[in-house]
mmCIF file of C-alpha atoms in Angstrom:
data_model
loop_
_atom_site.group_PDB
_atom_site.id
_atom_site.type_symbol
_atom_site.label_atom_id
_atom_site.label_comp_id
_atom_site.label_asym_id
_atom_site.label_seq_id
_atom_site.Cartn_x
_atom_site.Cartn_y
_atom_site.Cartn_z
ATOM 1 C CA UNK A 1 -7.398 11.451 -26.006
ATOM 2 C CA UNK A 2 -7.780 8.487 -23.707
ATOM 3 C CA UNK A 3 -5.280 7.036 -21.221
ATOM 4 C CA UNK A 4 -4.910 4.469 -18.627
ATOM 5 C CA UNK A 5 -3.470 5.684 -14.946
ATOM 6 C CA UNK A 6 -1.968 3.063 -12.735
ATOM 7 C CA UNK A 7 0.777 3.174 -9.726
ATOM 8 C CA UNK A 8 2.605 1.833 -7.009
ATOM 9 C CA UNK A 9 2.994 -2.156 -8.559
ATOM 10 C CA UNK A 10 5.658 -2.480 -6.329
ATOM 11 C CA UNK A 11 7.307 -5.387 -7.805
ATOM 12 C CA UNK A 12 9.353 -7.589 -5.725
ATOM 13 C CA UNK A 13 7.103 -7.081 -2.830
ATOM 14 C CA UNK A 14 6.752 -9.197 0.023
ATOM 15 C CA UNK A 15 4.334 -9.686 2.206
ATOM 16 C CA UNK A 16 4.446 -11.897 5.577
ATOM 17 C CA UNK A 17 7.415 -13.352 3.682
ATOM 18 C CA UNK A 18 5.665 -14.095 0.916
ATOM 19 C CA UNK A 19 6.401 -13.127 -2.874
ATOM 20 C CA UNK A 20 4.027 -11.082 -4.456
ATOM 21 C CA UNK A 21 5.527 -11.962 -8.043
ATOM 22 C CA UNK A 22 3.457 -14.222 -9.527
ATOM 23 C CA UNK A 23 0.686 -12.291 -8.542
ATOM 24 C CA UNK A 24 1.842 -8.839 -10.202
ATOM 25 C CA UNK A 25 2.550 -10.822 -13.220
ATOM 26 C CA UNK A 26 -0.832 -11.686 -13.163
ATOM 27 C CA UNK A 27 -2.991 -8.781 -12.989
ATOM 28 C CA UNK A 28 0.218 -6.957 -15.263
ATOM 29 C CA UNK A 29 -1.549 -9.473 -17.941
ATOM 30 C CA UNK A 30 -5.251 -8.136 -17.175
ATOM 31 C CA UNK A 31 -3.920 -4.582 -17.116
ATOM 32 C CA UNK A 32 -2.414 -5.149 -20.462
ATOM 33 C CA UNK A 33 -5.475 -6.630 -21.506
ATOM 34 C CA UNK A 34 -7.721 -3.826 -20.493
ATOM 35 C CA UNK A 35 -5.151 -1.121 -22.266
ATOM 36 C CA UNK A 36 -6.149 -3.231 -26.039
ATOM 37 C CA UNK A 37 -9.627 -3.143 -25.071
ATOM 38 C CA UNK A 38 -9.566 0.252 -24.622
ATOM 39 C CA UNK A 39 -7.676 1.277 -27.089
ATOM 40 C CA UNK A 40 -5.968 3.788 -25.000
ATOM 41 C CA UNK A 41 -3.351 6.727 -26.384
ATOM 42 C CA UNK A 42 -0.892 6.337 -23.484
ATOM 43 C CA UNK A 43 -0.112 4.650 -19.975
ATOM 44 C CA UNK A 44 0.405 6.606 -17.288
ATOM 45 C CA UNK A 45 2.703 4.733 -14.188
ATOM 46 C CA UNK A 46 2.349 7.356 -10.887
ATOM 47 C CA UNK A 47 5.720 6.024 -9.490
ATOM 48 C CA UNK A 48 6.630 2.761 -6.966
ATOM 49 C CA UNK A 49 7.024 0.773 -9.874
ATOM 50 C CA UNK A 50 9.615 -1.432 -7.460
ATOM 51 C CA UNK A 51 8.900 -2.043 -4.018
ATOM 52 C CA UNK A 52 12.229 -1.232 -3.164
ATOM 53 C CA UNK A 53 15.714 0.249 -4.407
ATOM 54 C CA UNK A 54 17.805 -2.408 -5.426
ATOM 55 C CA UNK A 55 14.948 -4.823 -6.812
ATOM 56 C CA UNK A 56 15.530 -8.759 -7.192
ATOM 57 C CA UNK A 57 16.827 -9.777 -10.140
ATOM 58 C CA UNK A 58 13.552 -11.372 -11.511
ATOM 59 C CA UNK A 59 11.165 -8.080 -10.378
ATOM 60 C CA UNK A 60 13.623 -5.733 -12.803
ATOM 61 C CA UNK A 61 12.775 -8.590 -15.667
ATOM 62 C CA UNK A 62 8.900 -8.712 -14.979
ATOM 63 C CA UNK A 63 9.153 -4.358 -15.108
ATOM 64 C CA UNK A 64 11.401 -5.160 -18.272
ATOM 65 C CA UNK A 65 8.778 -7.278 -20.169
ATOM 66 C CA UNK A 66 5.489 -5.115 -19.393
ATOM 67 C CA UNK A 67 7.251 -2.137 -20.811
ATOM 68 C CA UNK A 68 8.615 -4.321 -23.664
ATOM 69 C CA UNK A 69 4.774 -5.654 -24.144
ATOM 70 C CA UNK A 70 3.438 -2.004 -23.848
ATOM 71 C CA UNK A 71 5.892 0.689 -25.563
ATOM 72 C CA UNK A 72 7.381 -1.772 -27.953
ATOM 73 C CA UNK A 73 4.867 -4.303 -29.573
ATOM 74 C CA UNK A 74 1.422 -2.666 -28.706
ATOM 75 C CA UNK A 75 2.919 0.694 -29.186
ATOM 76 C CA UNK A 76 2.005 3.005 -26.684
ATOM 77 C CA UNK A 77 3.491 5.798 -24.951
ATOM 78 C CA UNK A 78 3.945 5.521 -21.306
ATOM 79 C CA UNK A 79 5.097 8.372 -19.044
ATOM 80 C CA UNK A 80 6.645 7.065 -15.772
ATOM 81 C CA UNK A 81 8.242 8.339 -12.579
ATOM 82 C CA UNK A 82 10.233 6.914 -9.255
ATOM 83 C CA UNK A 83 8.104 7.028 -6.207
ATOM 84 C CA UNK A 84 9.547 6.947 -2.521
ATOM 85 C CA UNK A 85 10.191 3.137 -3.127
ATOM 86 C CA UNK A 86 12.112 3.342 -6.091
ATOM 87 C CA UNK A 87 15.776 4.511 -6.605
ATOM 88 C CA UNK A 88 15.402 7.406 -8.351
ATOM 89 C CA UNK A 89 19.036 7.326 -10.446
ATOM 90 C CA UNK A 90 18.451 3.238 -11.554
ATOM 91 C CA UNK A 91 15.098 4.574 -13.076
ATOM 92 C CA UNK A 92 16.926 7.391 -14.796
ATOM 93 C CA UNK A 93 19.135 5.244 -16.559
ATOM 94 C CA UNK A 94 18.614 4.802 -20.017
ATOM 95 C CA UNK A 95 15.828 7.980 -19.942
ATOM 96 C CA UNK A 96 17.007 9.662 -22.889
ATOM 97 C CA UNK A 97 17.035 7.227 -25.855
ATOM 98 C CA UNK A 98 13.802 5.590 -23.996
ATOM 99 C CA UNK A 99 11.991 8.429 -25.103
ATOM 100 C CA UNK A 100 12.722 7.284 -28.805
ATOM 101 C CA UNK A 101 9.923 5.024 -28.608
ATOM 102 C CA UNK A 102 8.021 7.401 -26.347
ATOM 103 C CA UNK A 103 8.523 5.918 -23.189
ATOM 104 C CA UNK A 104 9.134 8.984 -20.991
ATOM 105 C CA UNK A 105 10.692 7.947 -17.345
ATOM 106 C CA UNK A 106 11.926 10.404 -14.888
ATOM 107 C CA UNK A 107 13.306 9.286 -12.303
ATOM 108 C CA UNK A 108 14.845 12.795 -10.809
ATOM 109 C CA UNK A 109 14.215 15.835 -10.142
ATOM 110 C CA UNK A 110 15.755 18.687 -12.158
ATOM 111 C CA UNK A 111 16.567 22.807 -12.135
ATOM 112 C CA UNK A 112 13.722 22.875 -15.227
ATOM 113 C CA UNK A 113 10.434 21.143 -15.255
ATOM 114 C CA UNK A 114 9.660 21.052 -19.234
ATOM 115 C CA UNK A 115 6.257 20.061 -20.622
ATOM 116 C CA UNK A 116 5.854 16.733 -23.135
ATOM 117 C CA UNK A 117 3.935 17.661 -25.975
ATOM 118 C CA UNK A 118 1.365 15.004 -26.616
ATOM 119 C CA UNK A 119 -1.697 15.021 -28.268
ATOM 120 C CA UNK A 120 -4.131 17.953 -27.215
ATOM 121 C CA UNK A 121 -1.957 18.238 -24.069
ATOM 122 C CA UNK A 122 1.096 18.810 -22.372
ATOM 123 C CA UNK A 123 2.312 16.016 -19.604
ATOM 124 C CA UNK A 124 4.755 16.799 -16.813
ATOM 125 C CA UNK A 125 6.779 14.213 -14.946
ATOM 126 C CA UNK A 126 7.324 15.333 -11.357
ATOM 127 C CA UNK A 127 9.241 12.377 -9.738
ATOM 128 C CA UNK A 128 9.083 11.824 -5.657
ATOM 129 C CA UNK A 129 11.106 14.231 -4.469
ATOM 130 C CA UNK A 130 11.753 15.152 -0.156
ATOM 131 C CA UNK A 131 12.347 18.994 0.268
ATOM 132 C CA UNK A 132 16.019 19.287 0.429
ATOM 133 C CA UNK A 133 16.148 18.217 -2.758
ATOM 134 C CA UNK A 134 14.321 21.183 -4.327
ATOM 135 C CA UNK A 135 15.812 23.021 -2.219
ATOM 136 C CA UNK A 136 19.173 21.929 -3.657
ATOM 137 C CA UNK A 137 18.299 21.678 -7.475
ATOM 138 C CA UNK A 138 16.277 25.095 -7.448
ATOM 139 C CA UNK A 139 18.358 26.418 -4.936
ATOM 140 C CA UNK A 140 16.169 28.088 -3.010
ATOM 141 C CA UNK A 141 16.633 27.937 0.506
ATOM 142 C CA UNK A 142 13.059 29.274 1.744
ATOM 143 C CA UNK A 143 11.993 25.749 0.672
ATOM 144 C CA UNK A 144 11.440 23.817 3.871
ATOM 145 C CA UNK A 145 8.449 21.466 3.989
ATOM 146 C CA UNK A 146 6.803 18.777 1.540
ATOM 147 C CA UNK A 147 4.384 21.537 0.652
ATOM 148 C CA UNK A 148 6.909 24.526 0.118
ATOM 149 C CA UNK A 149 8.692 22.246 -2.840
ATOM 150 C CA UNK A 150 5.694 21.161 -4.856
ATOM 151 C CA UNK A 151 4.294 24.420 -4.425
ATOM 152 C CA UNK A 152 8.092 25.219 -5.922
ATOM 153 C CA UNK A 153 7.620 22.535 -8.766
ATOM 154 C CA UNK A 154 3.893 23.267 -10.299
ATOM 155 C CA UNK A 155 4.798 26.884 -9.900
ATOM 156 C CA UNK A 156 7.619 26.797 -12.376
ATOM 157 C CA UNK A 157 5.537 24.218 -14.618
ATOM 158 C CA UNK A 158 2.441 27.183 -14.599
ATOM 159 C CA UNK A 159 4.788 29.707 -15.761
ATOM 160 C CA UNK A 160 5.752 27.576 -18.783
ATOM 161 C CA UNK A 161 3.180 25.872 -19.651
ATOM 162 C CA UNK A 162 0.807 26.326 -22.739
ATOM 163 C CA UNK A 163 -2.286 27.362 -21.888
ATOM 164 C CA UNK A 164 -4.207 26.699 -24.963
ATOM 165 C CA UNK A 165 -3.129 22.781 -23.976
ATOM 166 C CA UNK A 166 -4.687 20.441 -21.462
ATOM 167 C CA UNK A 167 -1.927 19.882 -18.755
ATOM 168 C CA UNK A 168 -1.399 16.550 -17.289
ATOM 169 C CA UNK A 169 0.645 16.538 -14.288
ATOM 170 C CA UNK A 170 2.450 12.870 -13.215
ATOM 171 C CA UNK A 171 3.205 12.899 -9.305
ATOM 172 C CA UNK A 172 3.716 10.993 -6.093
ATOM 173 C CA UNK A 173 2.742 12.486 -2.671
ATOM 174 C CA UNK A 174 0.562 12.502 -0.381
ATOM 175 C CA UNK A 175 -2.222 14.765 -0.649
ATOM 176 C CA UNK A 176 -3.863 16.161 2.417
ATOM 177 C CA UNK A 177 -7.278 13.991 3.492
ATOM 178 C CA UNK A 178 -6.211 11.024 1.261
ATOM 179 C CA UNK A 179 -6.748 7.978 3.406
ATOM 180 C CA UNK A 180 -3.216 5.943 3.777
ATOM 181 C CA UNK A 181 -3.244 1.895 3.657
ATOM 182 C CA UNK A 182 -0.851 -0.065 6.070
ATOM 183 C CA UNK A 183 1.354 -1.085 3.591
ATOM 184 C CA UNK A 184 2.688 2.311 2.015
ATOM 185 C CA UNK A 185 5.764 3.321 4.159
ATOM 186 C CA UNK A 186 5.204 6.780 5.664
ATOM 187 C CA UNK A 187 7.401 9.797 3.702
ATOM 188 C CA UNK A 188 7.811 11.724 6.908
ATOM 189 C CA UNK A 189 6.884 11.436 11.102
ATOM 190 C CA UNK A 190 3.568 13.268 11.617
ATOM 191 C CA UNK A 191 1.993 14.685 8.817
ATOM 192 C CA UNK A 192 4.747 17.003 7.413
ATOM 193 C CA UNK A 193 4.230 15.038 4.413
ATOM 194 C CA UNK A 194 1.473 16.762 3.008
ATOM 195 C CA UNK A 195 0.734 18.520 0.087
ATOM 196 C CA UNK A 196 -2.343 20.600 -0.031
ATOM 197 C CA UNK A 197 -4.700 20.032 -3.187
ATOM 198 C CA UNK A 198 -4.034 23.605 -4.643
ATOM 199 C CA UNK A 199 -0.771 22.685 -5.705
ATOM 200 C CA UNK A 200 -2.403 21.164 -8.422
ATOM 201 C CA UNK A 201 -4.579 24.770 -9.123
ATOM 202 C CA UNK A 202 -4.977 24.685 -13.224
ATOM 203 C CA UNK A 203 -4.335 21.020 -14.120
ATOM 204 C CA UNK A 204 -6.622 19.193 -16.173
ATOM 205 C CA UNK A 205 -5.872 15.902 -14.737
ATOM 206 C CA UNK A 206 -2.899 14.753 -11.805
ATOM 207 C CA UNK A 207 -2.594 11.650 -11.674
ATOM 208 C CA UNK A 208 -0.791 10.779 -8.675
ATOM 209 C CA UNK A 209 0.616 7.671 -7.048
ATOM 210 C CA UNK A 210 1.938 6.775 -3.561
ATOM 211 C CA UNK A 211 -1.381 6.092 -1.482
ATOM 212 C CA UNK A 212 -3.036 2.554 -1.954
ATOM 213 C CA UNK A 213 -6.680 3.126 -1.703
ATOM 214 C CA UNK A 214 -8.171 3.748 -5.291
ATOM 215 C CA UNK A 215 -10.559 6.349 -3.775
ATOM 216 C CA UNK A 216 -7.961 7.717 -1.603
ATOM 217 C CA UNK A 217 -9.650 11.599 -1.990
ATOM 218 C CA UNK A 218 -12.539 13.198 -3.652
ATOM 219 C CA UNK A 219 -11.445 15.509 -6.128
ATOM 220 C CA UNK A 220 -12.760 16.793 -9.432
ATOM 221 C CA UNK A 221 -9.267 16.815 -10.965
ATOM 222 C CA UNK A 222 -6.647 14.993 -8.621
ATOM 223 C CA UNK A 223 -6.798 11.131 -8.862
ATOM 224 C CA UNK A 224 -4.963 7.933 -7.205
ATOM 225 C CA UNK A 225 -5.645 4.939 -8.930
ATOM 226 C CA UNK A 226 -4.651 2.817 -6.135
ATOM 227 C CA UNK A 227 -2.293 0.084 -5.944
ATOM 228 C CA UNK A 228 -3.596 -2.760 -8.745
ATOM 229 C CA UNK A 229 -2.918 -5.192 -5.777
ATOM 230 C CA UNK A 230 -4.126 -5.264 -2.250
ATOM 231 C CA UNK A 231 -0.514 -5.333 -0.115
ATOM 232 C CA UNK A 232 -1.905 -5.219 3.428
ATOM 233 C CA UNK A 233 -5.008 -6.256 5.126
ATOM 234 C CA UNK A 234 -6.223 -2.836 5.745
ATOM 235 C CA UNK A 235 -7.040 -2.897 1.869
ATOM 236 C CA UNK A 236 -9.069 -6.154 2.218
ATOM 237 C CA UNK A 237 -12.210 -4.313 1.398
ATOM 238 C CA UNK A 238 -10.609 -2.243 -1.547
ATOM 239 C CA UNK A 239 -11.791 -3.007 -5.169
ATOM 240 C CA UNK A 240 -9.015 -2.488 -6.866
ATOM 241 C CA UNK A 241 -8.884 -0.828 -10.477
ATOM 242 C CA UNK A 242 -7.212 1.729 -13.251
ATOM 243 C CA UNK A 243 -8.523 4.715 -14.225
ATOM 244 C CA UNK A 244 -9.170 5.177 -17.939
ATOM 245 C CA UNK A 245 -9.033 8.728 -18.587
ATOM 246 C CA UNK A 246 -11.142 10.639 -21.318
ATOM 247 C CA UNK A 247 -10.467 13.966 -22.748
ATOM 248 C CA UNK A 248 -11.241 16.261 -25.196
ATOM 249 C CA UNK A 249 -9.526 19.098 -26.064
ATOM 250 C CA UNK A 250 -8.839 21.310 -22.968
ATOM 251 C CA UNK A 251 -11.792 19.699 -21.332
ATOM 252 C CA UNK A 252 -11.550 16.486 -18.854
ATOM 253 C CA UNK A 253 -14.676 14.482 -20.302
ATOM 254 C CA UNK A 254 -15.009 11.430 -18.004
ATOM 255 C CA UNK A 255 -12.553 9.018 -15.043
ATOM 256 C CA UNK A 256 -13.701 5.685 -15.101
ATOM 257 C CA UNK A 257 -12.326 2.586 -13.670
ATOM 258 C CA UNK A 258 -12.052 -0.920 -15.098
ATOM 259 C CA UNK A 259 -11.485 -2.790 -12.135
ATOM 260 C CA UNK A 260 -8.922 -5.550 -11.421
ATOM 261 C CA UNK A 261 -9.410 -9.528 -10.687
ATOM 262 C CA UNK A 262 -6.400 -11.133 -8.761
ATOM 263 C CA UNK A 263 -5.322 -14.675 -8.954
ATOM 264 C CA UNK A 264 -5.252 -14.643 -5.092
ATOM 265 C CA UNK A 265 -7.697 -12.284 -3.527
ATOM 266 C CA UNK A 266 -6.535 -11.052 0.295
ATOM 267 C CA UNK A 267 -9.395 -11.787 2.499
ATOM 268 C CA UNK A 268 -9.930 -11.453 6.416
ATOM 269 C CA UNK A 269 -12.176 -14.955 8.252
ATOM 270 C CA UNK A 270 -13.083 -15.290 11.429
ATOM 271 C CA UNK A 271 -14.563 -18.323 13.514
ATOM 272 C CA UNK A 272 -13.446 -20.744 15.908
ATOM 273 C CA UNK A 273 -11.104 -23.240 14.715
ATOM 274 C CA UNK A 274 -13.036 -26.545 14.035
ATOM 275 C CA UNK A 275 -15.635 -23.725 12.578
ATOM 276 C CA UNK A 276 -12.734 -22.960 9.642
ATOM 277 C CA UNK A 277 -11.457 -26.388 9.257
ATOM 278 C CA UNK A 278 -14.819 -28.151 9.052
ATOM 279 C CA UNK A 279 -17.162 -25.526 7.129
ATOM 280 C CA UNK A 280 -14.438 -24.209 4.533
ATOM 281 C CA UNK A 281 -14.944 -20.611 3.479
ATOM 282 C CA UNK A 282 -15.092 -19.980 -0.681
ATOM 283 C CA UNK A 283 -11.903 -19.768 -2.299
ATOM 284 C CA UNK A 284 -9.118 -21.535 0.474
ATOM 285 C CA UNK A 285 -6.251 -21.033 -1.481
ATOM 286 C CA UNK A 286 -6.859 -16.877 -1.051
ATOM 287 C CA UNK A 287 -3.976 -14.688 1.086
ATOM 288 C CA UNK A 288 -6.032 -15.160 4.890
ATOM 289 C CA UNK A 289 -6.274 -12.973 7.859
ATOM 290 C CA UNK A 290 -7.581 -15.492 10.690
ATOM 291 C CA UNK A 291 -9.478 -14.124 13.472
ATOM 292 C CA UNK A 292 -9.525 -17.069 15.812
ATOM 293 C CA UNK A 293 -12.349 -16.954 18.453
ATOM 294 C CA UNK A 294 -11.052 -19.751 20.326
ATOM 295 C CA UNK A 295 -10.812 -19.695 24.081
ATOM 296 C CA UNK A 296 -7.989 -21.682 25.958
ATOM 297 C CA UNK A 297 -4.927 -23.106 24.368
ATOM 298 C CA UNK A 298 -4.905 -24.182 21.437
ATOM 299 C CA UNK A 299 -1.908 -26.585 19.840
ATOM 300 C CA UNK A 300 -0.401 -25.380 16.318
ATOM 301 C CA UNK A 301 -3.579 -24.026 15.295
ATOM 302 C CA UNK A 302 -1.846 -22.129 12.109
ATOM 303 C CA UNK A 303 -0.295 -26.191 10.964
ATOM 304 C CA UNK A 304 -4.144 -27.448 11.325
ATOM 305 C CA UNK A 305 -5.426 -24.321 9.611
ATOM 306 C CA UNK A 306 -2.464 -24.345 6.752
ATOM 307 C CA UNK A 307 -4.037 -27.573 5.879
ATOM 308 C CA UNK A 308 -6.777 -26.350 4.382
ATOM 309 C CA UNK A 309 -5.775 -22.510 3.748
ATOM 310 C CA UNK A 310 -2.370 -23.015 2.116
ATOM 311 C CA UNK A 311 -2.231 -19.320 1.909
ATOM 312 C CA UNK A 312 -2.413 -17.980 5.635
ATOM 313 C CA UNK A 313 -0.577 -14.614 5.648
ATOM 314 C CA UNK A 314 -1.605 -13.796 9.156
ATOM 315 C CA UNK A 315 -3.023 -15.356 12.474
ATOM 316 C CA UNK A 316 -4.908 -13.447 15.416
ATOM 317 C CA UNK A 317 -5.929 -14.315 18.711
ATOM 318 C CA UNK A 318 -9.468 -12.646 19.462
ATOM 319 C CA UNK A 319 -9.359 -11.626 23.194
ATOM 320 C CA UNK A 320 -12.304 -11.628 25.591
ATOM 321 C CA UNK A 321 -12.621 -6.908 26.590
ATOM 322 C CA UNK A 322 -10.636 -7.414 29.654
ATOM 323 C CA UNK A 323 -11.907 -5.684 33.080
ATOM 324 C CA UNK A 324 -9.908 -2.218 33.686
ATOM 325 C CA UNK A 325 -7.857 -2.072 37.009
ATOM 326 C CA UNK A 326 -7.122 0.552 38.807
ATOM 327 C CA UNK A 327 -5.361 -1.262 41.749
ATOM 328 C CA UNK A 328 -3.188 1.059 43.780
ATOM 329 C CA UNK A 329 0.029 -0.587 44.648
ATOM 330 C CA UNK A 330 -1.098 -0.898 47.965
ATOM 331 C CA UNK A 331 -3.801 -3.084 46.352
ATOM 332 C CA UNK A 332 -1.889 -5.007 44.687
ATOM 333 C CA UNK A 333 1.306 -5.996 47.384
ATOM 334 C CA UNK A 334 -1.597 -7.142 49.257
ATOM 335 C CA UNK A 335 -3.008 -9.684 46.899
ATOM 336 C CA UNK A 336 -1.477 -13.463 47.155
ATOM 337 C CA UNK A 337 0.574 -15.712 44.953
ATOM 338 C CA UNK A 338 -2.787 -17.312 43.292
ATOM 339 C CA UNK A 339 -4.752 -13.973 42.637
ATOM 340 C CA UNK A 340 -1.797 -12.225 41.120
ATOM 341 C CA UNK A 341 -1.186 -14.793 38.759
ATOM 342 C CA UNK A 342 -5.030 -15.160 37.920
ATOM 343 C CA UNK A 343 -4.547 -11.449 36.585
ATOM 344 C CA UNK A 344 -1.755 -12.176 34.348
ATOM 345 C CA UNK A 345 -3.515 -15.287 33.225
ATOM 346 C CA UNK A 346 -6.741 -12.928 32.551
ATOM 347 C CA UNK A 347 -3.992 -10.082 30.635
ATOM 348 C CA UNK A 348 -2.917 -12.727 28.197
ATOM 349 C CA UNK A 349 -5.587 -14.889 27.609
ATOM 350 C CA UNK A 350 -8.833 -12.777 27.787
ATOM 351 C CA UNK A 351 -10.366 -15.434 30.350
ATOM 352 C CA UNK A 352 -10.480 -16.172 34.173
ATOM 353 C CA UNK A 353 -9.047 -19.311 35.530
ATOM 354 C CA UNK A 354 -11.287 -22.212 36.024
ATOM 355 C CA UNK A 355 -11.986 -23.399 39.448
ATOM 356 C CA UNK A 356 -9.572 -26.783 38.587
ATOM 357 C CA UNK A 357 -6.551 -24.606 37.415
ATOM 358 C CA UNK A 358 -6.780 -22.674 40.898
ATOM 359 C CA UNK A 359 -7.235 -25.753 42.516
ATOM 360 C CA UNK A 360 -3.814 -27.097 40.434
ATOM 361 C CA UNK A 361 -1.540 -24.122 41.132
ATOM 362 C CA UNK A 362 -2.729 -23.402 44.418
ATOM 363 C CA UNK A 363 -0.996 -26.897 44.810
ATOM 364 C CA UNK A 364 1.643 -25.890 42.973
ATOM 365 C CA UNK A 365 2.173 -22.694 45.098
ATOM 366 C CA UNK A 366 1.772 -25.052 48.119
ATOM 367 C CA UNK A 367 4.929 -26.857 47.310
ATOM 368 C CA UNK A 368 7.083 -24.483 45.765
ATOM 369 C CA UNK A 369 6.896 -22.841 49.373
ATOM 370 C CA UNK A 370 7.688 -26.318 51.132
ATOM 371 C CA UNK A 371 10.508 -26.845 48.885
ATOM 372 C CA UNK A 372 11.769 -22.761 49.514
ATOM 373 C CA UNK A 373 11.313 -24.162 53.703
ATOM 374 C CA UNK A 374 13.380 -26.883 53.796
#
């Protein structure tokens, strides 16, 4: 059996007020591509497959027409769940005579996990789910924390499942160690959110969603495949890919990825500005993080640099390590008009006045405080 493990497309997304949808139409089309080359038995989709609950209009018809593309004219199954992004009852809809074509989506969580036969295995759906509601559905009020309910969950799926099957577990959470990406919004304050990896004790393969970075953790058995796009700069280094999933039998036989192109890639520069806009960097019309290194003022520098990077996302101001201070306020009720400002012009700027713009506001000083005599 092979199959192809994606997550958190997040259509509808935007970034720095940006759309994102003509992008995630894009690599949809090279992850469609790679499924035919492949040949793969089924699609796996680990949840965020909107970016938010009530998605735009046009991000429910792009999610309409992959699954149209994949389930009904190439044919293959695809298991799906909600993530902490989607709404889990719009996913729901429709679940039931979905599955006619073998397009499994769950988008809640029930009373009773139950296995779908497929293949050499068994595949359970275990949607993003917060604590109270396993609490409520298995009503079991010892469940408190992230880890107490999927503990809950793959406990009830062990005691059902067949264990002359390969199990296949679908899930979104975040797994303790994974390393989190700017752009996924946290589940919980501090790190209540975890799971621990032995939840997932006897699966042959989880394929999990939720966290952005493709090699997230470093497990034998528990995989992210990463978002197929990068969403924030903090993933400006990812490579971002599917997993294509081999087994055989009981036995997992090989995870490989096939890794993704984008149109646009998302890509961090830094230089001064007349270095940017006279030596342009590879590829302008990329999504930019610019690091100016600029000292002094600068007029409209993202207009001049929009000129020839249409596609600036972000701009930064690279500041000089200031000195640390440890004036008392003694100090510091001591110090005149001119040197007090001089340290609020080294704070926000990152450099010391120049000898002329003492000169100038020492002037200015000088008649503020004739005009304050008179």
């Amino acid at each position: 059996m092979k199959f192809l493990h994606t997550a958190d497309l997040h259509l509808g997304k935007i970034v720095s007020g940006m759309s994102m949808l003509a992008e995630q139409k894009y690599i949809l089309a090279q992850i469609t591509k790679i499924a035919e080359e492949e040949q793969v038995d089924a699609l796996i989709l680990a949840g965020d497959l909107y970016d938010r609950a009530v998605p735009p209009a046009d991000a429910v018809k792009v999610l309409n027409d992959i699954l149209v593309k994949w389930n009904v004219e190439l044919g293959i199954p695809i298991f799906a769940i909600s993530g902490n992004h989607d709404s889990a009852e719009r996913l729901a809809f429709g679940s039931q005579w979905y599955e006619s074509s073998k397009l499994y989506m769950k988008g809640k969580c029930t009373s009773e996990f139950e296995g779908i036969p497929f293949m050499d295995a068994e595949v359970w759906l275990v949607p993003y789910h917060e604590p109270a509601i396993i609490r409520e559905v298995f009503a079991d009020n010892s469940i408190r924390s992230f880890e107490d309910a999927m503990q809950a969950v793959t406990k009830q799926i062990r005691s059902k499942w067949d264990p002359s099957k390969a199990q296949i577990l679908v899930g979104h959470a975040f797994v303790s160690g994974g390393i989190p990406s700017d752009s996924e919004r946290q589940l919980a304050i501090g790190n209540v959110d975890r799971v621990s990896t032995n939840c997932f004790d006897g699966f042959t393969y989880t394929a999990l969603g939720h966290l952005h970075h493709p090699h997230a953790i470093r497990h034998p058995s528990i995989f992210y495949s990463g978002s197929p796009l990068k969403y924030s700069f903090s993933e400006a280094n990812d490579h971002k890919s599917v997993r294509i999933v081999e087994m055989e039998g009981k036995e997992l036989v090989s995870v490989t990825e096939r890794f993704l192109t984008p149109k646009h890639d998302m890509r961090i520069i830094s230089g001064t500005l007349a270095e940017l806009t006279e030596n342009l960097v590879e590829n302008p019309d990329d999504f930019f993080q610019v690091n100016l290194m600029d000292e002094g003022a600068l007029i409209d520098p993202m207009g001049k640099l929009r000129q020839f990077y249409p596609n600036i996302l972000h701009l930064e101001r690279k500041k000089q390590t200031l000195k640390e201070t440890q004036d008392s306020f003694e100090e510091i009720m001591k110090k005149d008009d001119l040197e007090l400002f001089g340290q609020f012009f080294e704070h926000v700027n990152g450099t010391e006045l120049t000898e002329t713009q003492k000169q100038k506001l020492a002037d200015v000083f000088e008649q503020a405080r004739k005009e304050d005599a008179e």
